[in-house]
Amino acid sequence: MAKLLGACFILMASYLFGVKIMERDAEHIRLLEEGELLYRILESEIRNTRTPLPLLFGELSERTDSLWHNFFLNFLLRYLKI
């Protein structure tokens, strides 16, 4: 019985260790997926509505609160040379 309990603990610890290792990579994948979505929005806005870039960068920076917010905000500020 003790060996069975020990084996269950080892399996559970291995699983939790794997989940902990994958947290950072999962966050990276989520940011890439969000970046792809924002790129598609950017592409469609430029193609369909011909929105000016400064306005579009400002809108995209407001749509997200992840690392992409700072990326588009800095891009906007650099474009406007502020």
JSON list of C-alpha atoms in Angstrom, two decimals:
[
{"chain": "A", "resi": 1, "resn": "MET", "atom": "CA", "xyz": [0.00, 0.00, 0.00]},
{"chain": "A", "resi": 2, "resn": "ALA", "atom": "CA", "xyz": [2.83, 2.40, 0.86]},
{"chain": "A", "resi": 3, "resn": "LYS", "atom": "CA", "xyz": [4.52, 1.69, -2.48]},
{"chain": "A", "resi": 4, "resn": "LEU", "atom": "CA", "xyz": [1.30, 2.46, -4.33]},
{"chain": "A", "resi": 5, "resn": "LEU", "atom": "CA", "xyz": [0.88, 5.72, -2.44]},
{"chain": "A", "resi": 6, "resn": "GLY", "atom": "CA", "xyz": [4.52, 6.62, -3.13]},
{"chain": "A", "resi": 7, "resn": "ALA", "atom": "CA", "xyz": [4.06, 5.86, -6.84]},
{"chain": "A", "resi": 8, "resn": "CYS", "atom": "CA", "xyz": [0.98, 8.10, -6.94]},
{"chain": "A", "resi": 9, "resn": "PHE", "atom": "CA", "xyz": [2.92, 10.92, -5.27]},
{"chain": "A", "resi": 10, "resn": "ILE", "atom": "CA", "xyz": [5.76, 10.56, -7.78]},
{"chain": "A", "resi": 11, "resn": "LEU", "atom": "CA", "xyz": [3.35, 10.68, -10.72]},
{"chain": "A", "resi": 12, "resn": "MET", "atom": "CA", "xyz": [1.52, 13.69, -9.28]},
{"chain": "A", "resi": 13, "resn": "ALA", "atom": "CA", "xyz": [4.79, 15.52, -8.56]},
{"chain": "A", "resi": 14, "resn": "SER", "atom": "CA", "xyz": [6.05, 14.80, -12.08]},
{"chain": "A", "resi": 15, "resn": "TYR", "atom": "CA", "xyz": [2.84, 16.13, -13.59]},
{"chain": "A", "resi": 16, "resn": "LEU", "atom": "CA", "xyz": [2.90, 19.31, -11.48]},
{"chain": "A", "resi": 17, "resn": "PHE", "atom": "CA", "xyz": [6.58, 19.85, -12.27]},
{"chain": "A", "resi": 18, "resn": "GLY", "atom": "CA", "xyz": [5.81, 19.62, -16.00]},
{"chain": "A", "resi": 19, "resn": "VAL", "atom": "CA", "xyz": [2.94, 22.07, -15.68]},
{"chain": "A", "resi": 20, "resn": "LYS", "atom": "CA", "xyz": [5.19, 24.52, -13.81]},
{"chain": "A", "resi": 21, "resn": "ILE", "atom": "CA", "xyz": [7.87, 24.29, -16.52]},
{"chain": "A", "resi": 22, "resn": "MET", "atom": "CA", "xyz": [5.30, 24.90, -19.27]},
{"chain": "A", "resi": 23, "resn": "GLU", "atom": "CA", "xyz": [3.76, 28.03, -17.67]},
{"chain": "A", "resi": 24, "resn": "ARG", "atom": "CA", "xyz": [6.33, 30.38, -19.20]},
{"chain": "A", "resi": 25, "resn": "ASP", "atom": "CA", "xyz": [6.07, 28.74, -22.61]},
{"chain": "A", "resi": 26, "resn": "ALA", "atom": "CA", "xyz": [2.27, 28.81, -22.49]},
{"chain": "A", "resi": 27, "resn": "GLU", "atom": "CA", "xyz": [2.38, 32.55, -21.77]},
{"chain": "A", "resi": 28, "resn": "HIS", "atom": "CA", "xyz": [4.75, 33.02, -24.72]},
{"chain": "A", "resi": 29, "resn": "ILE", "atom": "CA", "xyz": [2.37, 31.12, -27.01]},
{"chain": "A", "resi": 30, "resn": "ARG", "atom": "CA", "xyz": [-0.57, 33.20, -25.77]},
{"chain": "A", "resi": 31, "resn": "LEU", "atom": "CA", "xyz": [1.30, 36.42, -26.54]},
{"chain": "A", "resi": 32, "resn": "LEU", "atom": "CA", "xyz": [2.17, 35.16, -30.03]},
{"chain": "A", "resi": 33, "resn": "GLU", "atom": "CA", "xyz": [-1.46, 34.26, -30.71]},
{"chain": "A", "resi": 34, "resn": "GLU", "atom": "CA", "xyz": [-2.59, 37.68, -29.51]},
{"chain": "A", "resi": 35, "resn": "GLY", "atom": "CA", "xyz": [0.06, 39.29, -31.71]},
{"chain": "A", "resi": 36, "resn": "GLU", "atom": "CA", "xyz": [-1.21, 37.37, -34.71]},
{"chain": "A", "resi": 37, "resn": "LEU", "atom": "CA", "xyz": [-4.77, 38.55, -34.01]},
{"chain": "A", "resi": 38, "resn": "LEU", "atom": "CA", "xyz": [-3.62, 42.17, -33.70]},
{"chain": "A", "resi": 39, "resn": "TYR", "atom": "CA", "xyz": [-1.63, 41.82, -36.93]},
{"chain": "A", "resi": 40, "resn": "ARG", "atom": "CA", "xyz": [-4.74, 40.58, -38.73]},
{"chain": "A", "resi": 41, "resn": "ILE", "atom": "CA", "xyz": [-6.75, 43.51, -37.33]},
{"chain": "A", "resi": 42, "resn": "LEU", "atom": "CA", "xyz": [-4.01, 45.90, -38.45]},
{"chain": "A", "resi": 43, "resn": "GLU", "atom": "CA", "xyz": [-3.93, 44.36, -41.91]},
{"chain": "A", "resi": 44, "resn": "SER", "atom": "CA", "xyz": [-7.70, 44.47, -42.38]},
{"chain": "A", "resi": 45, "resn": "GLU", "atom": "CA", "xyz": [-8.00, 48.05, -41.10]},
{"chain": "A", "resi": 46, "resn": "ILE", "atom": "CA", "xyz": [-5.29, 49.23, -43.49]},
{"chain": "A", "resi": 47, "resn": "ARG", "atom": "CA", "xyz": [-6.75, 47.30, -46.40]},
{"chain": "A", "resi": 48, "resn": "ASN", "atom": "CA", "xyz": [-10.45, 48.01, -45.91]},
{"chain": "A", "resi": 49, "resn": "THR", "atom": "CA", "xyz": [-10.85, 51.34, -44.12]},
{"chain": "A", "resi": 50, "resn": "ARG", "atom": "CA", "xyz": [-7.48, 52.94, -44.92]},
{"chain": "A", "resi": 51, "resn": "THR", "atom": "CA", "xyz": [-7.18, 54.16, -41.34]},
{"chain": "A", "resi": 52, "resn": "PRO", "atom": "CA", "xyz": [-4.14, 56.44, -40.80]},
{"chain": "A", "resi": 53, "resn": "LEU", "atom": "CA", "xyz": [-1.32, 54.62, -39.03]},
{"chain": "A", "resi": 54, "resn": "PRO", "atom": "CA", "xyz": [-1.06, 56.87, -35.96]},
{"chain": "A", "resi": 55, "resn": "LEU", "atom": "CA", "xyz": [-4.77, 56.46, -35.25]},
{"chain": "A", "resi": 56, "resn": "LEU", "atom": "CA", "xyz": [-4.59, 52.72, -35.86]},
{"chain": "A", "resi": 57, "resn": "PHE", "atom": "CA", "xyz": [-1.59, 52.25, -33.57]},
{"chain": "A", "resi": 58, "resn": "GLY", "atom": "CA", "xyz": [-3.38, 54.18, -30.84]},
{"chain": "A", "resi": 59, "resn": "GLU", "atom": "CA", "xyz": [-6.51, 52.05, -31.23]},
{"chain": "A", "resi": 60, "resn": "LEU", "atom": "CA", "xyz": [-4.52, 48.81, -31.13]},
{"chain": "A", "resi": 61, "resn": "SER", "atom": "CA", "xyz": [-2.64, 49.90, -28.02]},
{"chain": "A", "resi": 62, "resn": "GLU", "atom": "CA", "xyz": [-5.99, 50.56, -26.31]},
{"chain": "A", "resi": 63, "resn": "ARG", "atom": "CA", "xyz": [-7.40, 47.16, -27.32]},
{"chain": "A", "resi": 64, "resn": "THR", "atom": "CA", "xyz": [-4.86, 45.17, -25.34]},
{"chain": "A", "resi": 65, "resn": "ASP", "atom": "CA", "xyz": [-3.29, 45.36, -21.92]},
{"chain": "A", "resi": 66, "resn": "SER", "atom": "CA", "xyz": [-0.47, 42.88, -22.50]},
{"chain": "A", "resi": 67, "resn": "LEU", "atom": "CA", "xyz": [3.04, 43.57, -23.80]},
{"chain": "A", "resi": 68, "resn": "TRP", "atom": "CA", "xyz": [1.49, 44.51, -27.12]},
{"chain": "A", "resi": 69, "resn": "HIS", "atom": "CA", "xyz": [0.07, 47.67, -25.53]},
{"chain": "A", "resi": 70, "resn": "ASN", "atom": "CA", "xyz": [3.55, 49.08, -24.96]},
{"chain": "A", "resi": 71, "resn": "PHE", "atom": "CA", "xyz": [4.70, 47.93, -28.41]},
{"chain": "A", "resi": 72, "resn": "PHE", "atom": "CA", "xyz": [1.96, 49.81, -30.26]},
{"chain": "A", "resi": 73, "resn": "LEU", "atom": "CA", "xyz": [2.14, 52.82, -27.94]},
{"chain": "A", "resi": 74, "resn": "ASN", "atom": "CA", "xyz": [5.90, 53.15, -28.45]},
{"chain": "A", "resi": 75, "resn": "PHE", "atom": "CA", "xyz": [5.41, 52.67, -32.18]},
{"chain": "A", "resi": 76, "resn": "LEU", "atom": "CA", "xyz": [2.82, 55.46, -32.15]},
{"chain": "A", "resi": 77, "resn": "LEU", "atom": "CA", "xyz": [5.06, 57.81, -30.18]},
{"chain": "A", "resi": 78, "resn": "ARG", "atom": "CA", "xyz": [8.02, 57.08, -32.43]},
{"chain": "A", "resi": 79, "resn": "TYR", "atom": "CA", "xyz": [5.85, 57.61, -35.52]},
{"chain": "A", "resi": 80, "resn": "LEU", "atom": "CA", "xyz": [4.66, 60.96, -34.19]},
{"chain": "A", "resi": 81, "resn": "LYS", "atom": "CA", "xyz": [8.22, 61.72, -32.94]},
{"chain": "A", "resi": 82, "resn": "ILE", "atom": "CA", "xyz": [7.06, 62.70, -29.48]}
]
